[in-house]
XYZ file of C-alpha atoms in Angstrom:
427
model
C 27.586 -12.836 56.515
C 27.070 -10.931 53.139
C 26.802 -12.898 49.878
C 29.708 -11.181 48.075
C 29.606 -13.818 45.327
C 26.352 -12.217 44.069
C 28.023 -8.939 43.202
C 26.507 -8.109 39.800
C 29.471 -5.978 38.758
C 31.979 -8.833 39.170
C 33.616 -10.304 36.155
C 35.867 -13.330 35.863
C 39.213 -13.818 34.158
C 37.715 -17.077 32.797
C 35.954 -16.459 29.552
C 32.121 -16.583 29.957
C 30.112 -16.768 26.632
C 27.175 -14.431 26.191
C 23.955 -15.835 27.711
C 25.884 -18.476 29.580
C 24.024 -20.185 32.427
C 27.270 -20.089 34.487
C 28.586 -16.531 35.068
C 30.806 -15.953 38.090
C 27.729 -14.907 40.000
C 26.340 -18.516 39.768
C 29.084 -20.825 41.219
C 27.094 -24.060 41.327
C 28.430 -27.306 42.862
C 28.669 -30.714 41.233
C 30.748 -33.885 40.914
C 32.709 -34.880 37.774
C 35.317 -37.264 36.470
C 38.326 -35.680 34.771
C 40.007 -36.957 31.580
C 42.585 -38.639 33.869
C 39.689 -40.617 35.636
C 39.938 -38.588 38.816
C 36.617 -38.019 40.512
C 36.244 -34.649 42.205
C 33.820 -32.082 43.592
C 33.812 -29.029 41.416
C 32.161 -25.823 40.192
C 31.718 -24.178 36.855
C 32.304 -20.757 35.235
C 31.366 -20.376 31.600
C 32.522 -23.522 29.772
C 35.257 -24.287 32.310
C 34.915 -26.960 35.074
C 36.961 -26.145 38.166
C 38.465 -28.979 40.301
C 37.784 -27.987 43.937
C 39.747 -30.965 45.187
C 42.810 -29.644 43.521
C 42.106 -26.170 44.815
C 41.961 -27.568 48.344
C 45.202 -29.534 47.983
C 46.845 -26.337 46.765
C 45.573 -24.418 49.870
C 43.195 -22.028 48.091
C 40.624 -22.525 50.903
C 43.032 -21.609 53.659
C 41.273 -20.061 56.627
C 37.966 -21.866 55.988
C 37.428 -24.700 58.466
C 37.146 -27.733 56.200
C 38.059 -31.397 56.692
C 41.245 -32.298 54.786
C 39.414 -34.310 52.097
C 36.253 -32.220 51.884
C 36.348 -31.741 48.134
C 38.201 -34.941 47.207
C 35.103 -37.080 47.588
C 32.625 -38.502 45.131
C 29.557 -36.822 46.616
C 28.663 -33.471 48.052
C 26.970 -34.860 51.122
C 29.755 -33.993 53.672
C 30.103 -30.460 52.281
C 26.308 -30.009 52.489
C 26.349 -31.353 56.097
C 28.687 -28.478 57.048
C 25.737 -26.086 56.732
C 24.928 -22.681 55.392
C 27.893 -20.739 56.839
C 30.429 -23.040 55.140
C 28.566 -23.031 51.796
C 28.656 -19.223 51.761
C 32.294 -18.969 52.822
C 33.385 -21.325 50.107
C 31.277 -19.738 47.393
C 32.451 -16.276 48.334
C 36.046 -17.500 48.253
C 35.583 -18.991 44.782
C 34.116 -15.679 43.518
C 37.041 -13.854 44.940
C 39.583 -16.286 43.472
C 38.171 -16.072 39.924
C 37.542 -12.353 39.941
C 39.267 -10.737 37.000
C 41.250 -8.399 39.331
C 42.712 -11.222 41.458
C 46.087 -12.438 40.129
C 46.616 -15.181 42.709
C 45.471 -18.060 40.401
C 44.929 -16.039 37.229
C 48.739 -15.600 36.844
C 49.738 -19.040 38.074
C 49.743 -21.078 34.808
C 51.022 -24.233 36.552
C 48.083 -24.324 39.000
C 45.569 -23.329 36.277
C 46.477 -26.473 34.237
C 45.857 -28.635 37.257
C 42.604 -26.981 38.309
C 40.630 -25.945 35.202
C 39.074 -28.252 32.566
C 37.026 -27.695 29.505
C 33.520 -29.097 30.278
C 33.779 -31.168 27.099
C 36.618 -33.107 28.737
C 34.772 -34.087 31.860
C 31.859 -36.375 32.725
C 29.247 -35.242 35.161
C 28.000 -37.606 37.886
C 25.145 -37.489 40.388
C 26.152 -34.684 42.760
C 24.963 -36.330 45.957
C 24.300 -39.771 47.380
C 20.493 -39.546 47.589
C 19.277 -41.408 50.606
C 15.554 -40.494 50.314
C 13.499 -38.888 47.642
C 10.071 -37.343 48.046
C 7.991 -36.014 45.133
C 5.401 -33.356 45.882
C 2.259 -32.464 43.996
C 2.277 -28.708 44.687
C 1.287 -26.912 41.446
C -2.355 -25.854 41.394
C -2.586 -25.598 37.619
C -1.262 -29.097 37.181
C -3.508 -30.573 39.923
C -6.529 -28.774 38.482
C -5.816 -30.041 34.966
C -5.533 -33.640 36.193
C -8.731 -33.271 38.174
C -10.618 -31.999 35.169
C -9.288 -34.759 33.022
C -10.068 -37.740 35.308
C -12.648 -36.499 37.798
C -15.550 -33.953 38.077
C -14.387 -30.813 36.302
C -16.480 -28.675 38.706
C -14.572 -30.207 41.681
C -11.161 -30.724 40.090
C -9.152 -30.402 43.290
C -9.595 -32.972 45.939
C -10.642 -31.536 49.375
C -7.225 -31.913 50.938
C -5.181 -30.265 48.222
C -5.581 -26.672 49.410
C -4.577 -27.625 52.944
C -1.620 -29.962 52.502
C 1.457 -30.045 50.261
C 0.709 -33.515 49.036
C 3.523 -35.857 48.220
C 4.768 -39.496 48.020
C 8.033 -41.293 48.525
C 9.892 -42.153 45.345
C 12.811 -44.475 44.590
C 16.327 -42.971 44.952
C 18.009 -45.898 43.255
C 16.424 -44.842 39.933
C 17.679 -41.250 40.004
C 20.143 -40.626 37.127
C 22.071 -37.672 35.914
C 21.593 -35.903 32.543
C 22.955 -37.983 29.647
C 21.961 -41.433 30.895
C 19.329 -42.993 28.550
C 16.005 -44.193 29.956
C 14.358 -47.489 28.851
C 10.685 -47.666 28.148
C 9.165 -49.570 31.058
C 7.167 -52.801 31.080
C 4.199 -53.168 33.389
C 0.494 -53.963 33.849
C -2.097 -51.852 32.120
C -5.831 -52.057 31.590
C -6.709 -51.663 27.877
C -9.595 -49.389 27.124
C -12.965 -51.160 27.312
C -11.401 -54.290 28.952
C -11.924 -55.620 32.468
C -8.750 -57.761 32.592
C -5.264 -56.251 32.660
C -2.360 -57.236 30.445
C 1.354 -57.151 31.012
C 3.559 -55.446 28.339
C 5.298 -52.265 27.195
C 4.005 -48.896 28.337
C 2.549 -47.028 25.421
C 2.222 -43.716 27.278
C 5.630 -42.641 28.460
C 5.703 -39.046 29.531
C 7.910 -36.329 31.043
C 7.132 -34.201 34.022
C 8.674 -30.754 34.166
C 9.901 -30.422 37.717
C 12.669 -28.952 39.876
C 13.991 -30.524 43.075
C 15.777 -29.181 46.178
C 18.563 -30.865 48.089
C 18.635 -30.640 51.864
C 21.295 -30.675 54.627
C 20.840 -32.541 57.866
C 17.766 -30.798 59.138
C 16.507 -32.452 62.331
C 16.555 -35.448 64.681
C 13.727 -37.951 64.577
C 10.610 -36.523 66.244
C 11.648 -32.933 65.665
C 9.735 -30.665 63.290
C 11.264 -27.726 61.324
C 9.472 -24.407 61.556
C 8.455 -22.928 58.202
C 10.374 -19.770 59.116
C 13.643 -21.745 59.375
C 13.158 -24.249 56.557
C 15.187 -22.439 53.966
C 18.263 -22.669 56.178
C 18.293 -26.424 55.500
C 17.923 -26.238 51.689
C 21.306 -26.292 49.962
C 20.127 -25.708 46.405
C 18.056 -26.785 43.362
C 18.218 -28.839 40.249
C 15.966 -29.448 37.201
C 14.183 -32.710 37.375
C 12.386 -34.946 34.897
C 10.164 -37.375 36.799
C 9.504 -39.737 33.920
C 6.027 -41.287 34.000
C 4.216 -44.268 32.383
C 0.661 -42.874 32.252
C -1.016 -46.148 31.257
C 0.714 -48.072 34.078
C -0.134 -45.331 36.534
C -3.799 -45.308 35.581
C -4.139 -49.001 36.510
C -2.007 -49.097 39.637
C -2.489 -45.710 41.397
C -5.578 -46.504 43.421
C -5.768 -46.822 46.337
C -2.068 -46.163 47.304
C -0.776 -43.873 44.575
C 2.242 -43.933 42.158
C 4.524 -46.933 42.154
C 6.045 -48.643 39.047
C 4.781 -45.890 36.726
C 7.125 -43.482 38.404
C 10.113 -45.368 39.881
C 11.696 -46.574 36.588
C 13.610 -43.327 36.089
C 14.001 -39.844 37.499
C 16.658 -37.659 35.911
C 18.262 -34.460 37.286
C 20.582 -31.783 36.078
C 24.084 -32.299 37.438
C 24.955 -28.834 38.780
C 23.230 -27.844 42.036
C 22.359 -24.098 41.971
C 22.605 -22.777 45.492
C 19.831 -20.857 47.279
C 22.354 -17.998 47.734
C 22.724 -17.763 43.935
C 18.889 -17.737 43.558
C 18.449 -15.084 46.223
C 18.117 -12.143 43.738
C 15.258 -13.873 41.954
C 12.693 -14.197 44.770
C 9.084 -13.518 44.023
C 5.736 -14.017 45.710
C 3.844 -17.224 44.993
C 0.045 -17.505 44.231
C -2.289 -16.290 46.940
C -3.173 -19.183 49.213
C -6.931 -19.448 49.955
C -7.970 -20.799 52.431
C -5.139 -19.663 54.586
C -2.848 -22.605 55.594
C -2.645 -23.788 59.156
C -0.249 -21.713 61.330
C 2.622 -24.203 60.946
C 2.556 -23.504 57.117
C 1.957 -19.779 57.174
C 4.731 -17.540 55.869
C 5.059 -13.894 54.697
C 7.274 -12.349 52.081
C 8.774 -13.733 48.947
C 9.364 -17.445 49.115
C 8.978 -18.433 45.498
C 11.500 -17.919 42.687
C 11.208 -16.525 39.134
C 12.822 -19.433 37.124
C 11.981 -19.683 33.453
C 11.640 -23.261 32.332
C 11.285 -24.978 28.918
C 11.075 -28.481 27.486
C 12.388 -29.654 24.105
C 11.662 -32.854 22.329
C 14.120 -34.021 19.616
C 13.224 -37.091 17.519
C 16.171 -39.235 16.341
C 17.975 -37.461 13.479
C 15.672 -34.412 13.604
C 15.668 -30.897 14.986
C 14.341 -30.141 18.482
C 10.830 -28.724 19.103
C 10.202 -26.602 22.199
C 6.852 -27.987 23.349
C 6.276 -25.934 26.543
C 7.515 -22.924 28.517
C 6.618 -22.560 32.144
C 7.999 -20.903 35.340
C 8.704 -22.058 38.899
C 6.852 -19.005 40.178
C 3.577 -20.818 39.541
C 4.188 -23.177 42.472
C 1.340 -22.946 44.975
C 3.163 -24.525 47.930
C 6.727 -23.221 48.520
C 9.779 -25.291 49.205
C 9.752 -23.939 52.825
C 6.140 -25.170 53.233
C 7.011 -28.507 51.666
C 9.914 -29.080 54.043
C 7.962 -27.851 57.158
C 5.060 -30.148 56.301
C 7.351 -33.089 55.553
C 8.875 -32.813 59.118
C 5.685 -31.802 60.930
C 5.255 -35.421 62.049
C 8.900 -35.740 63.164
C 10.180 -37.359 59.995
C 13.915 -37.103 59.786
C 15.610 -35.330 56.830
C 19.315 -35.968 56.033
C 22.013 -34.414 53.996
C 21.530 -35.246 50.310
C 17.794 -35.962 50.499
C 15.879 -34.771 47.441
C 12.477 -33.212 47.250
C 10.706 -32.917 43.926
C 8.417 -29.956 43.253
C 5.711 -31.880 41.314
C 4.858 -30.983 37.723
C 5.200 -27.262 37.119
C 2.380 -26.128 34.823
C 1.522 -22.480 33.942
C -1.961 -21.110 33.432
C -2.074 -21.480 29.670
C -2.018 -24.535 27.416
C 1.438 -23.702 26.051
C 2.786 -23.705 29.523
C 1.612 -27.104 30.739
C 4.324 -29.293 32.250
C 3.584 -32.767 30.806
C 2.438 -34.497 27.634
C -0.606 -35.688 29.492
C -1.761 -32.029 29.845
C -0.345 -30.712 26.584
C -2.227 -33.336 24.518
C -5.083 -33.498 27.047
C -4.718 -37.240 27.564
C -3.704 -37.847 23.945
C -6.801 -36.320 22.426
C -4.903 -33.327 20.907
C -1.490 -34.540 19.534
C 1.457 -32.104 19.359
C 3.015 -31.483 16.025
C 6.816 -31.400 15.988
C 9.088 -29.414 13.592
C 9.796 -32.528 11.532
C 6.108 -32.947 10.811
C 5.531 -35.951 13.155
C 2.995 -35.968 15.883
C 3.159 -36.956 19.557
C 0.476 -37.983 22.034
C 3.222 -39.267 24.271
C 6.924 -39.878 23.752
C 8.323 -42.189 21.095
C 11.392 -44.403 21.349
C 14.420 -42.444 20.186
C 13.068 -39.123 21.484
C 15.518 -37.020 23.481
C 13.802 -34.824 26.137
C 15.749 -31.746 27.345
C 14.735 -29.437 30.201
C 16.447 -25.974 30.560
C 15.963 -23.367 33.223
C 17.323 -19.917 34.104
C 16.701 -16.726 36.020
C 17.532 -13.241 34.749
C 17.462 -9.730 36.118
C 19.792 -6.671 36.454
C 21.805 -8.083 33.532
C 22.710 -11.283 35.309
C 21.563 -14.678 34.113
C 21.789 -17.692 36.542
C 21.004 -20.900 34.816
C 20.737 -24.596 35.635
C 22.179 -26.044 32.422
C 20.294 -28.966 31.134
C 18.861 -32.302 32.002
C 18.829 -34.219 28.786
C 17.945 -37.905 28.389
C 17.044 -40.200 25.407
C 14.110 -42.657 25.578
C 15.163 -46.186 24.444
C 13.077 -49.305 23.828
C 12.515 -51.748 26.654
C 15.631 -53.281 28.118
C 16.380 -56.700 26.627
C 18.469 -59.269 28.621
C 21.293 -60.734 26.554
């Protein structure tokens, strides 16, 4: 079935500002609460949020086999479970409905008032009920930087890194949407030069520039997913900030890996950008040497050219862009990550989330964390207001942005934007 929604010549009768992340060629999916406190599944064109629950009730999806309440739910899980054919049919129908030449809804003022909202008048929610969350460690530049910083610079990558898409299981209960503040965590740390740990406030809170992909029901327990089929089970992508407390992490990560240093907060952008929308932006990833095992081998373009940036805004000050990177630097692709994840028969369900791992480029101005940008705090970053940062200060707002662009079409992710607050105090 062709992806007619990607037609680059299509324009919408909804106004789309110049350089908007959400032209009619995007058609992302999310969940929001309207000003009347109605929760609904929706999409977005320009600065307009579209109530897909209302569209369904008014029979605009007639002819597509959907359950009666498909878009009148508070998560996308059931829609994602319906699979790639349904996703494409719905997205194509939305593109057709909002095409500037289609009068069906354009000229129905009564329906438009029920269906379309200004994005300023809605509140975005987590788009899916995330049952399981895995975070990978799949960017070679980042892994090499960390190896140089904390291990032998001549042998920065551990022996397994070039053979396995490494990952760990995170905590889905701490995943939050953009806009929700994050409290600085408490935990155990080992002060420099000491042999006895202390318990207290983390002094090294960091961001990690990541993306994540959302899966559909992929397999039954015991079944693996071939790398050649893996993309069929990926619904779409979001931006992800995997907040980290580096001092807590340094003390706790051996021998089992990240724990409390990571699970206090992970924030994601609220609109899921479908793999269909990202199709025109495919690119080849870095050369993999040595060649992966056969179950991970793939040919063609399985990476995506997604420009990424991170801004830090101190309280009552202007924002400073501290890094610019690109998803195309990922060494292990999403298909390889999912194929490896299920190679032992691990079950993957609708709404599961897989983080990319920190996305660092090859140059110092493209590193994906404060840990790398300041090289462990040795080289502080100067912000536009004249202050310096080794790691994040309370009151700092961290914003991730991402977009793709070619042939005059820009497909963006919007933002994931969260403020760091002092530790939570019980009243």
